[in-house]
Tab-separated table of C-alpha atoms in Angstrom:
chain	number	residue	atom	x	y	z
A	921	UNK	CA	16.915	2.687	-12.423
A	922	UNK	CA	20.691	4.166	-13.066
A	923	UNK	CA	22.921	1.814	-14.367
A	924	UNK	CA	25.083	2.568	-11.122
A	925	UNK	CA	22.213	0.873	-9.246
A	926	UNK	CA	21.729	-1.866	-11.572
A	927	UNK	CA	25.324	-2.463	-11.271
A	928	UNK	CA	24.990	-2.328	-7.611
A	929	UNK	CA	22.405	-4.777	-7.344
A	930	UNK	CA	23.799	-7.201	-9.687
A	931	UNK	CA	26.751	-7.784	-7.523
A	932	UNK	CA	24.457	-8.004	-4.372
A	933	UNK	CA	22.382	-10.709	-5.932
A	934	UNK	CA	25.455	-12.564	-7.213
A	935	UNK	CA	27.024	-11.905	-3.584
A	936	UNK	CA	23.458	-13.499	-1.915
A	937	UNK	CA	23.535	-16.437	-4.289
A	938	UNK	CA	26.122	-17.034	-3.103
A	939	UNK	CA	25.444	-16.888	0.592
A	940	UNK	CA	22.076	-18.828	-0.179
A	941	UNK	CA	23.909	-21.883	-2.179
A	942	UNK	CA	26.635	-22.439	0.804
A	943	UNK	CA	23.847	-22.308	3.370
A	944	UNK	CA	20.764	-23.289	2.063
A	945	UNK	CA	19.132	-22.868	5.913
A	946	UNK	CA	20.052	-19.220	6.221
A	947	UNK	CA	16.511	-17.339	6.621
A	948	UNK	CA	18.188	-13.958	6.903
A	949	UNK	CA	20.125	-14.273	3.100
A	950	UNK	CA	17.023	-15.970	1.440
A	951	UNK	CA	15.186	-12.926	3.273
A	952	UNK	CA	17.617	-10.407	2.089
A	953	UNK	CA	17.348	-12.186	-1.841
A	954	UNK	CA	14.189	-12.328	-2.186
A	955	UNK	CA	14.273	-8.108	-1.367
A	956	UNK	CA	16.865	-7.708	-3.505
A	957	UNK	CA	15.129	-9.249	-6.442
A	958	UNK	CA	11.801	-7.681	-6.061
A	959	UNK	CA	13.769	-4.118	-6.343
A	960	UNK	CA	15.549	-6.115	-9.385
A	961	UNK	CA	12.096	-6.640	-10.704
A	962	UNK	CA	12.896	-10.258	-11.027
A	963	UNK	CA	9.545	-11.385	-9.095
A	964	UNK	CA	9.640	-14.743	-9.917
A	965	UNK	CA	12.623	-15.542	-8.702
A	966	UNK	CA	11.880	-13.043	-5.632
A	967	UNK	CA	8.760	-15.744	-5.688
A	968	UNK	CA	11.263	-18.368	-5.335
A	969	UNK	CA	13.916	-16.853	-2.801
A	970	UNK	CA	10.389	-15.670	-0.516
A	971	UNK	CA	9.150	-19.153	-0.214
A	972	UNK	CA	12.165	-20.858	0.777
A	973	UNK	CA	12.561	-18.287	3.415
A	974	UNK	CA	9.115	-19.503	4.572
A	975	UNK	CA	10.251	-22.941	4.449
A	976	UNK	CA	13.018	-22.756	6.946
A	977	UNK	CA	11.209	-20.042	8.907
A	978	UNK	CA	7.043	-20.397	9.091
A	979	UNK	CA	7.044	-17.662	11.455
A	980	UNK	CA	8.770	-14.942	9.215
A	981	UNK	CA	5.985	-12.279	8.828
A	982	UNK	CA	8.239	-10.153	6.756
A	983	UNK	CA	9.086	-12.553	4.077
A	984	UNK	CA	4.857	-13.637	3.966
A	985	UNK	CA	4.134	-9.677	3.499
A	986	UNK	CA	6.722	-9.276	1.068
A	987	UNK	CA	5.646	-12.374	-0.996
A	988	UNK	CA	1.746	-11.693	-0.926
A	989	UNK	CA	2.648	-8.106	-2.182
A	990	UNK	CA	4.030	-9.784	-5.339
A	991	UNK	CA	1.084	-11.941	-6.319
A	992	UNK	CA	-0.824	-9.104	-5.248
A	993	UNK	CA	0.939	-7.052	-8.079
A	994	UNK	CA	0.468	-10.681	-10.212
A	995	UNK	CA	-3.314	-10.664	-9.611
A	996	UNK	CA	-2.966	-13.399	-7.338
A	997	UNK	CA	-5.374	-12.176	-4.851
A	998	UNK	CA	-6.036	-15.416	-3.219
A	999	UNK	CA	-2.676	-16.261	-2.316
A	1000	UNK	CA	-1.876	-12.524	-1.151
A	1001	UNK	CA	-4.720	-12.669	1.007
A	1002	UNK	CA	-3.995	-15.794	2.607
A	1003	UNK	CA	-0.891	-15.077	3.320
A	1004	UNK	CA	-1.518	-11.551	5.313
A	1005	UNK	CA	-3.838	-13.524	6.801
A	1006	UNK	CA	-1.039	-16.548	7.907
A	1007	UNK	CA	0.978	-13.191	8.697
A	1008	UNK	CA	-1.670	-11.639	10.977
A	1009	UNK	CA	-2.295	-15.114	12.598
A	1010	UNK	CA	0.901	-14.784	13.747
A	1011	UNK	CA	1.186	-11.353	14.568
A	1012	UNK	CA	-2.251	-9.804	15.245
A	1013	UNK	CA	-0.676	-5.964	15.744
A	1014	UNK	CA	1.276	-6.274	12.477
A	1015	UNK	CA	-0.069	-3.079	10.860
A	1016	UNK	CA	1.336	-3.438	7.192
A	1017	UNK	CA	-0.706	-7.158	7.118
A	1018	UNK	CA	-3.619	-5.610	7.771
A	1019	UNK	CA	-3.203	-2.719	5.573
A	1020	UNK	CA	-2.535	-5.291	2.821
A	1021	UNK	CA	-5.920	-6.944	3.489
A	1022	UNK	CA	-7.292	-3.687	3.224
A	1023	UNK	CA	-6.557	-3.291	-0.580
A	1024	UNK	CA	-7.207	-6.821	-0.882
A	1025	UNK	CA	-10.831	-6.641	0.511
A	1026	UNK	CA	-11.075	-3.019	-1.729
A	1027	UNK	CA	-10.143	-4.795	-4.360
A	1028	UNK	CA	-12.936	-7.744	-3.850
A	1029	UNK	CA	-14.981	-4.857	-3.318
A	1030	UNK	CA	-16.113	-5.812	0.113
A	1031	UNK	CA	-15.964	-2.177	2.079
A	1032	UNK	CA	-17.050	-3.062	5.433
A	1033	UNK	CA	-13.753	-5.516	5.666
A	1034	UNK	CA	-11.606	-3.311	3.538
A	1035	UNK	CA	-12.790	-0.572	6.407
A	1036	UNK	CA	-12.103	-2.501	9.545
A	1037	UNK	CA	-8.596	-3.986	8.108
A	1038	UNK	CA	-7.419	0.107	7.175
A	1039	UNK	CA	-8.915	1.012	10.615
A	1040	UNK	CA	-6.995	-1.620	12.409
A	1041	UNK	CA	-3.630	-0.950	10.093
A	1042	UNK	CA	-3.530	2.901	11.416
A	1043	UNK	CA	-4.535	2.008	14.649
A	1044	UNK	CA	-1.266	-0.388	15.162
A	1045	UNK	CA	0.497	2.004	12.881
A	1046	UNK	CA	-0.396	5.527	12.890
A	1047	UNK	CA	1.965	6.737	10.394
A	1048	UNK	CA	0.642	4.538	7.662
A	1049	UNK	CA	-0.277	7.598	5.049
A	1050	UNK	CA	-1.148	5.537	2.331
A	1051	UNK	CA	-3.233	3.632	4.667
A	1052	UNK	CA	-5.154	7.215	5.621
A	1053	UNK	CA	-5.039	7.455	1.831
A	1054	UNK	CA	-6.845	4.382	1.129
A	1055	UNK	CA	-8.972	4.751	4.649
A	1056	UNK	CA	-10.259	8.295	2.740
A	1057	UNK	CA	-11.401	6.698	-0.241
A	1058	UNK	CA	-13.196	3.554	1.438
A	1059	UNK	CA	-15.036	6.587	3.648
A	1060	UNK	CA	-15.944	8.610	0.832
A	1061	UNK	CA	-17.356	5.657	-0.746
A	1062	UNK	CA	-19.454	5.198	2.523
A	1063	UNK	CA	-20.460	8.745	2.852
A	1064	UNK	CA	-18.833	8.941	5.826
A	1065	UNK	CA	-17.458	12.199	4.782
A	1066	UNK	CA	-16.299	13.903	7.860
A	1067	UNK	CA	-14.494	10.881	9.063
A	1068	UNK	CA	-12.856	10.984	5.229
A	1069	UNK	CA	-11.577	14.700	5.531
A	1070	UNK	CA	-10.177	13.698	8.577
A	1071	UNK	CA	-8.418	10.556	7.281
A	1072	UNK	CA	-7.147	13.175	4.551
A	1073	UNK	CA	-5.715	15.309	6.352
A	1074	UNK	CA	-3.874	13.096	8.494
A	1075	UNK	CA	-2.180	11.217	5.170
A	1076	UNK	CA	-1.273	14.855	4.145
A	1077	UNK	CA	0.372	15.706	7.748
A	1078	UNK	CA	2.174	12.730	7.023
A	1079	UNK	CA	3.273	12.869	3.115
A	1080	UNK	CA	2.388	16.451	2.422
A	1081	UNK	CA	2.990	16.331	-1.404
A	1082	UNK	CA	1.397	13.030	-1.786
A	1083	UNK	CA	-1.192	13.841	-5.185
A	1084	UNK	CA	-3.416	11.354	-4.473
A	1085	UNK	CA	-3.810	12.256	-1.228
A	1086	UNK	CA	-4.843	15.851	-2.284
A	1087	UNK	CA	-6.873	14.592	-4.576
A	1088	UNK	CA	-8.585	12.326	-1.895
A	1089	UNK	CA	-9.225	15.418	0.548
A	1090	UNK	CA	-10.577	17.711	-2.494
A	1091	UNK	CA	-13.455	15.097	-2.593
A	1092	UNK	CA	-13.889	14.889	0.666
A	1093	UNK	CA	-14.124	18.456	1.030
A	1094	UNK	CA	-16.538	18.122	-2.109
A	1095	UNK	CA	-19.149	16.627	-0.381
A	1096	UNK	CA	-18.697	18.502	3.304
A	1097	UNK	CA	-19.336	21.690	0.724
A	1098	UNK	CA	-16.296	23.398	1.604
A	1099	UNK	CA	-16.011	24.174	-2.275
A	1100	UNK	CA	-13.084	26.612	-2.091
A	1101	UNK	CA	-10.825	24.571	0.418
A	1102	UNK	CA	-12.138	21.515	-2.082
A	1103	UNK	CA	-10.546	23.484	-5.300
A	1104	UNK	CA	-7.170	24.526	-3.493
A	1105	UNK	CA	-6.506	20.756	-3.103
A	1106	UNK	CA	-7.458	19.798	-6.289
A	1107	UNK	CA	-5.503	22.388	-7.800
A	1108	UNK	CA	-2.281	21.012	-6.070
A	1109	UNK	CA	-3.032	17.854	-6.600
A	1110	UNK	CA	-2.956	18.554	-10.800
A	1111	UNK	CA	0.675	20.748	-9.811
A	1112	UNK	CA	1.783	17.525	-8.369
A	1113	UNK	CA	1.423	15.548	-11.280
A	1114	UNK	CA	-2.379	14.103	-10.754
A	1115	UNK	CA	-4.579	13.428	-13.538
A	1116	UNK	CA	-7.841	14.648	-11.734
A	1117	UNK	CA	-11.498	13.678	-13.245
A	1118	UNK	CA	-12.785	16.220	-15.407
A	1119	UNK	CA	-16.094	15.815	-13.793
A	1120	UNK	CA	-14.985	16.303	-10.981
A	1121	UNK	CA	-13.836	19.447	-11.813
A	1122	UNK	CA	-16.689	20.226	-13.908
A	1123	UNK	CA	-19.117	19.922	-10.880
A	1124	UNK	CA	-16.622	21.864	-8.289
A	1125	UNK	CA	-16.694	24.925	-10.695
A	1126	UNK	CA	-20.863	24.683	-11.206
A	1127	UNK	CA	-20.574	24.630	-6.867
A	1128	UNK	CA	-18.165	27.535	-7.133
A	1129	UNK	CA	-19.545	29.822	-9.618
């Protein structure tokens, strides 16, 4: 972060503070601080701001997303699945909820409900790619490989230089045994900055030579 922006925010903050102490029932400025701190990296107090946006407003799906993405990052997987879950309660198409509980049931290693949250997610929201992304690797896992190229491929249309998600397709290609298609991908994915398994590679060159 440039000290420009850190500049910048510091003045927004002290601006929302502001806002927040003169009218403690404003959802939209306890919204907006709670944002504001989390690109701060102040979490706790983005904790803070989050909840009390929840307090005046128990139907604001934005500010239960935002706040179970920061115990998510805390390792607080039970309250950042309960609250995508309070958030998808309320909104049952909300797409980034249910990619949330995605990598929440990945994480708990449960792949059936990690699956059917990522399907749901791109289904609502098409345009997800790190949704695809994730979708790939929960497929791959399954050895549904068809349905994971696919899923690669459409989190590439969408983020075209996104390494992981040539790194996803190259093992998804892997195991369809398109071998050279497999390397191209893997190849950009290491020019983009990916740190790609040396087995991996190891076994794509024994298929390839």
């Amino acid at each position: 972060m440039t000290d420009e922006l850190k500049e910048d925010l510091v003045a927004v903050i002290a601006e929302l503070e502001k806002k927040c102490k003169e009218h403690p029932d404003n959802v939209m400025a306890f919204q907006h601080l709670g944002l504001v701190y989390m690109k701060a990296g102040r979490m706790e107090e983005a904790v803070t701001a989050l909840k009390r946006t929840i307090e005046i407003d128990d139907l604001c799906t934005e500010a239960m997303i935002n706040l179970g993405a920061i115990y998510f990052g805390m390792g607080e997987i039970d309250k950042a699945q309960k609250l995508n879950e309070q958030a998808v309660g309320i909104q049952p198409e909300n797409a980034q909820a249910h990619a949330n509980l995605g990598l929440i049931w990945q994480q708990r290693n449960e792949l059936e409900k990690a699956l059917e949250a990522y399907n749901k997610a791109v289904q609502f929201n098409p345009k997800l790619a790190s949704t695809w992304i994730n979708l790939t690797s929960i497929l791959t896992m399954k050895g549904e490989d068809e349905r994971a190229v696919e899923a690669a491929r459409k989190a590439l249309n969408l983020e075209p230089d996104s390494p992981l998600g040539h790194n996803n397709l190259a093992v998804a290609l892997y195991f369809v045994e398109k071998y050279e298609d497999s390397k191209n991908h893997m190849l950009k994915a290491k020019d983009l900055g990916y740190s790609v398994d040396p087995n991996f590679v190891e076994k794509l060159e024994e298929k390839i030579s």
